[in-house]
XYZ file of C-alpha atoms in Angstrom:
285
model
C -11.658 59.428 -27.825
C -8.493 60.178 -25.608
C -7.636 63.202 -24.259
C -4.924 65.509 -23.598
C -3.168 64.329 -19.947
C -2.217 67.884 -19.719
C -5.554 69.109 -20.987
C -7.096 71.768 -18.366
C -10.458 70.992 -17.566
C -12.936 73.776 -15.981
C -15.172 71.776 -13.688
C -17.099 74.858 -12.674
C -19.188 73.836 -15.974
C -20.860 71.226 -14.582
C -22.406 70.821 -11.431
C -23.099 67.338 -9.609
C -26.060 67.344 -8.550
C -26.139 63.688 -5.954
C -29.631 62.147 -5.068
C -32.693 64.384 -4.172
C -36.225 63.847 -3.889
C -38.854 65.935 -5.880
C -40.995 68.017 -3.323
C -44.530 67.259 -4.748
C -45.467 67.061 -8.241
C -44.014 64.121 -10.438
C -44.086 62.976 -14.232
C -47.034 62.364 -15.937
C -45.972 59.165 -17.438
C -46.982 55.859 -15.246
C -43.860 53.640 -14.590
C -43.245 50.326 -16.138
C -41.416 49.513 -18.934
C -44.076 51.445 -21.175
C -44.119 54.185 -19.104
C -40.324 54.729 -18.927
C -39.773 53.910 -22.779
C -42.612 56.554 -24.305
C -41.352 59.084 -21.780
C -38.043 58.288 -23.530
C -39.194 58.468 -26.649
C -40.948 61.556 -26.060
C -37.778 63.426 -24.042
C -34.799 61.999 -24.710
C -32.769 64.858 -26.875
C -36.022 66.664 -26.640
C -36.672 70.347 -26.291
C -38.810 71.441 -23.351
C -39.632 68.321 -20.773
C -41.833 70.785 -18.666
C -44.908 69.445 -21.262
C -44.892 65.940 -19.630
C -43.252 66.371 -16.623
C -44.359 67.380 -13.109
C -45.131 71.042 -12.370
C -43.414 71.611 -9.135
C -41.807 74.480 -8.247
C -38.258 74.376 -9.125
C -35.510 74.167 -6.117
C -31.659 74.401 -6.404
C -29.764 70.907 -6.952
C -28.344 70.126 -3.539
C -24.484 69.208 -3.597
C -22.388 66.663 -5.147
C -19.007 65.906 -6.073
C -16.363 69.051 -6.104
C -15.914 68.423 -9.975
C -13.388 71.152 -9.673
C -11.495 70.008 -7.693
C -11.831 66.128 -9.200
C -11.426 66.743 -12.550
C -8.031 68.870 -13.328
C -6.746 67.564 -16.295
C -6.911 65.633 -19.784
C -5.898 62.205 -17.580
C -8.766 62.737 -15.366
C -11.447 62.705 -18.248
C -9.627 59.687 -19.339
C -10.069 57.601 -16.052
C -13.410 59.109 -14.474
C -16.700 58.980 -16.723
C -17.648 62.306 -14.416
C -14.524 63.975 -15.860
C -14.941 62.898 -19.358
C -17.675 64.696 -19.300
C -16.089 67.500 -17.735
C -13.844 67.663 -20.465
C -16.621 67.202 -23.270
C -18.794 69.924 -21.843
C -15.396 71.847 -21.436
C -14.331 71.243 -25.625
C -17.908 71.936 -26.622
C -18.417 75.130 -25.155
C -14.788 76.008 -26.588
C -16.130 75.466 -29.988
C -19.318 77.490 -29.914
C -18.384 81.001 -29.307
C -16.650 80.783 -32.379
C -19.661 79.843 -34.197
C -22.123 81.923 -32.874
C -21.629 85.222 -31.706
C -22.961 86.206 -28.495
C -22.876 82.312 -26.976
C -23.814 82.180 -23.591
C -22.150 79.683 -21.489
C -24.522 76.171 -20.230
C -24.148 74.375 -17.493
C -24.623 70.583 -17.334
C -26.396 69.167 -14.394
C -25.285 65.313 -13.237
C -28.104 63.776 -11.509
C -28.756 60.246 -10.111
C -32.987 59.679 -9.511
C -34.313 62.790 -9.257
C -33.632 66.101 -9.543
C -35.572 69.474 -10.119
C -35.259 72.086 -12.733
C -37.009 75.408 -13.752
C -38.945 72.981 -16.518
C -40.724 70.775 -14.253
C -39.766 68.016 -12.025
C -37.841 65.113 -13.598
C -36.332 61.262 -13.155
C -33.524 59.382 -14.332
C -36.120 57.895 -17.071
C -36.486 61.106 -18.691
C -32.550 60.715 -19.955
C -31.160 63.702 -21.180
C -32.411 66.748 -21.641
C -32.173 70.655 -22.087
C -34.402 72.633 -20.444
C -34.884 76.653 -21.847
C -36.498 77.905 -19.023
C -32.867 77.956 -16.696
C -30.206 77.459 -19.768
C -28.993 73.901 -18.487
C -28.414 70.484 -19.685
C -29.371 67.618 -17.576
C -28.074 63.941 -16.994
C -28.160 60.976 -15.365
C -25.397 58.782 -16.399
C -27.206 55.227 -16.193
C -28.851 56.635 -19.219
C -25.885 55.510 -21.147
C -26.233 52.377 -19.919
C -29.967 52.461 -21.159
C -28.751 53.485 -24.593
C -27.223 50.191 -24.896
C -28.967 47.451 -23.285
C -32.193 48.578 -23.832
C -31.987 50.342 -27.048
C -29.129 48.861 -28.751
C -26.528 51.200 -29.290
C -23.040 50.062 -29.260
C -22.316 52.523 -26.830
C -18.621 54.098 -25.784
C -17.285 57.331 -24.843
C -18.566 58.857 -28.191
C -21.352 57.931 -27.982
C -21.970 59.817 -24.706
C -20.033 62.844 -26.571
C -22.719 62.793 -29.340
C -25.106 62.943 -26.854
C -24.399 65.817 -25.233
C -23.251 67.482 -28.033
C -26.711 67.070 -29.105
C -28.531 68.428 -25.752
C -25.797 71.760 -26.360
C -27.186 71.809 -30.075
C -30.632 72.936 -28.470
C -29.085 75.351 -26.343
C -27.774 76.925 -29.140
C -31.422 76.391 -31.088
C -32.599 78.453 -27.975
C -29.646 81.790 -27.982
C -30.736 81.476 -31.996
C -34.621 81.679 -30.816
C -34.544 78.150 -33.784
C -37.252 76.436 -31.165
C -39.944 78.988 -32.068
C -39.713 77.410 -35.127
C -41.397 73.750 -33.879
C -44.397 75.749 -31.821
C -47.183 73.899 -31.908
C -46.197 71.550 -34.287
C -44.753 68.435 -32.489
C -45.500 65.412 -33.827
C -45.222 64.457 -37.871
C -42.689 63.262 -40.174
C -42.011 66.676 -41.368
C -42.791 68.472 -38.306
C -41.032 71.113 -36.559
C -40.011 68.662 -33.817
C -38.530 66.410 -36.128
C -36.637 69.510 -38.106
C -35.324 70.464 -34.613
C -34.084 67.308 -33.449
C -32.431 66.759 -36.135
C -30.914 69.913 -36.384
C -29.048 69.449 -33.277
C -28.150 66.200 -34.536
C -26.061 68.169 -37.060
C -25.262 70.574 -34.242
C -23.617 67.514 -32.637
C -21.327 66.753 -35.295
C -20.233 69.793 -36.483
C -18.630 70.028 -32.932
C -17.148 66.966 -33.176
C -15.416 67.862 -36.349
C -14.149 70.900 -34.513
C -13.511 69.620 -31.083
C -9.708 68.921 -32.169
C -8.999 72.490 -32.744
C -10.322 72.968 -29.388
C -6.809 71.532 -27.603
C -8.528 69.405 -25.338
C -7.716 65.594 -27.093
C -5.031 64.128 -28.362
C -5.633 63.917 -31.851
C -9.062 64.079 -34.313
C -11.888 61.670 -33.740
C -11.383 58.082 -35.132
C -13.646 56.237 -37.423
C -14.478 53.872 -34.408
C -15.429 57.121 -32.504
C -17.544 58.476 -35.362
C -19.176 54.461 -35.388
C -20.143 54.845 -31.530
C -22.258 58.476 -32.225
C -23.734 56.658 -35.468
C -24.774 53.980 -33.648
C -26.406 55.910 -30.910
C -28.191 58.323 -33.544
C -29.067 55.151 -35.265
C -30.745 53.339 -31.521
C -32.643 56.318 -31.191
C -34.845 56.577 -34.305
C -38.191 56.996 -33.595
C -38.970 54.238 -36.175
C -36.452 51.498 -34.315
C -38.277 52.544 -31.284
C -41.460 52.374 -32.299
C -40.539 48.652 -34.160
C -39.055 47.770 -30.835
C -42.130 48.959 -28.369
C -45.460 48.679 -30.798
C -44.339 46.352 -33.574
C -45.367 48.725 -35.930
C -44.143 51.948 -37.194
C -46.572 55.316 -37.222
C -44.689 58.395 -38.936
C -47.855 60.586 -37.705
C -46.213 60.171 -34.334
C -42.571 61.077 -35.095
C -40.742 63.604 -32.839
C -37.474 62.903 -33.595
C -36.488 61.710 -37.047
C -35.879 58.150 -38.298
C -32.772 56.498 -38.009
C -31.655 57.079 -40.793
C -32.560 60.931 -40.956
C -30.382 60.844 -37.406
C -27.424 59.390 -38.795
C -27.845 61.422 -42.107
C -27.724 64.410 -40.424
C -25.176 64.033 -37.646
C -22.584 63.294 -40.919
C -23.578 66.290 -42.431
C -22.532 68.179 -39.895
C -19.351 66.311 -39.142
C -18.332 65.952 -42.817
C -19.194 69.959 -43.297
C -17.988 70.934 -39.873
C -20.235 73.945 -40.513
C -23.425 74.930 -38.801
C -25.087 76.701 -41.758
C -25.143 73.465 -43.280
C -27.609 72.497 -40.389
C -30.689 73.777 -41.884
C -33.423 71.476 -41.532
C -36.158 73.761 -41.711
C -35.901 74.136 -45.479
C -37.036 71.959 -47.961
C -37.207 67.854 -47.371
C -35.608 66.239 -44.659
């Protein structure tokens, strides 16, 4: 995944966010190993984290790094792991106003420990997340790291790309008012959750069979890019991570989709490049 060098990136879409504490409240989920993997399991591409995390009142993320001014151009993304994301941010949000009419503009919020959002309070073992309640996509870059020691993944720049192209698949569940869709109905092999997961899934890889025409890289998405975003979808199946953590697999408890369902649905969208081929609310998934 190479970019453009003379690519121009907008850095105004994403705001770094440094180190903060979290002014009273905190997540429900104990710490540990167990603690931090089911809070994983439970948030990480998820829809809301304000049901598990801490209730305090949200405060503004104090400042980081000028992105702006850090990240200018194509050859940026391709040296700084802030930039590239810069830069994917930048090609997403290219792509969707010309899918869905009246897109609204996200930002992405870079965080390192802790950092507090209009959904609850939340810690670098939430990984990343969308939150409705203030339009933004949050994350803390050591998840990547997570992604692949912990859980796997072969991990790369594309793999991160199909990441938060998935968290921006939500946002656009939420401007299409999709999430009312998985009320109540959260856990389940054919639940709601599960249908909305892996709708933005697809969501993810119908922008990355667009992000070419967006100008930003240097040429389409290679098989070995494709491989990295399969192999994340793949790592975060909530049957591999139930295998991995319990020993045992419980579809009752599904939130996200299988592994297979994950990687069966991010190719549909990138083979179809078209989000009305993303509908997993109708008939068997």
């Amino acid at each position: 995944m190479d970019f453009r060098d003379d690519a121009r990136l907008d850095g105004s879409q994403v705001e770094s966010g440094g180190r903060r504490g979290i002014p009273g409240g905190g997540l429900a989920v104990g710490g540990g190993a167990a603690g931090i993997i089911a809070l994983i399991v439970a948030l990480v591409f998820g829809l809301n984290p304000g049901d598990i995390v801490g209730g305090s009142d949200p405060a503004p993320v104090g400042p980081g790094t000028d992105l702006a001014a850090k990240c200018k151009t194509g050859q940026d993304a391709d040296q700084n792991e802030e930039c590239r994301v810069v830069g994917v941010v930048n090609s997403i949000q290219d792509y969707w106003p010309k899918a869905v009419q009246g897109y609204q503009p996200a930002k992405t919020v870079m965080f390192s420990g802790q950092v507090n959002t209009a959904c609850g309070a939340a810690d670098a073992s939430v990984g990343p997340f969308y939150c409705p309640a203030d339009q933004k996509v949050y994350l803390d870059l050591s998840f990547f790291d997570e992604l692949r020691t912990r859980f796997g993944a072969e991990g790369g720049p594309f793999a991160q790309a199909y990441v938060i192209g998935h968290e921006y698949g939500h946002h656009v569940q939420n401007l299409l008012g999709t999430n009312s869709k998985a009320q109540g109905d959260r856990q389940g092999a054919q639940s709601g959750s599960v249908r909305l997961e892996l709708q933005a899934d697809c969501y993810s890889g119908v922008w990355a069979k667009n992000a070419y025409e967006t100008g930003l890289f240097d040429k389409p998405f290679t098989q070995q890019d494709i491989q990295q975003a399969l192999s994340a979808a793949s790592a975060v199946g909530d049957d591999s991570i139930q295998e991995r953590t319990q020993g045992r697999v419980n579809p009752d408890a599904f939130t996200h989709g299988t592994s297979a369902q994950r990687v069966k649905w991010f190719t549909t969208g990138y083979e179809s490049g078209d989000p009305n081929r993303c509908d997993t609310f109708s008939g068997s998934i």
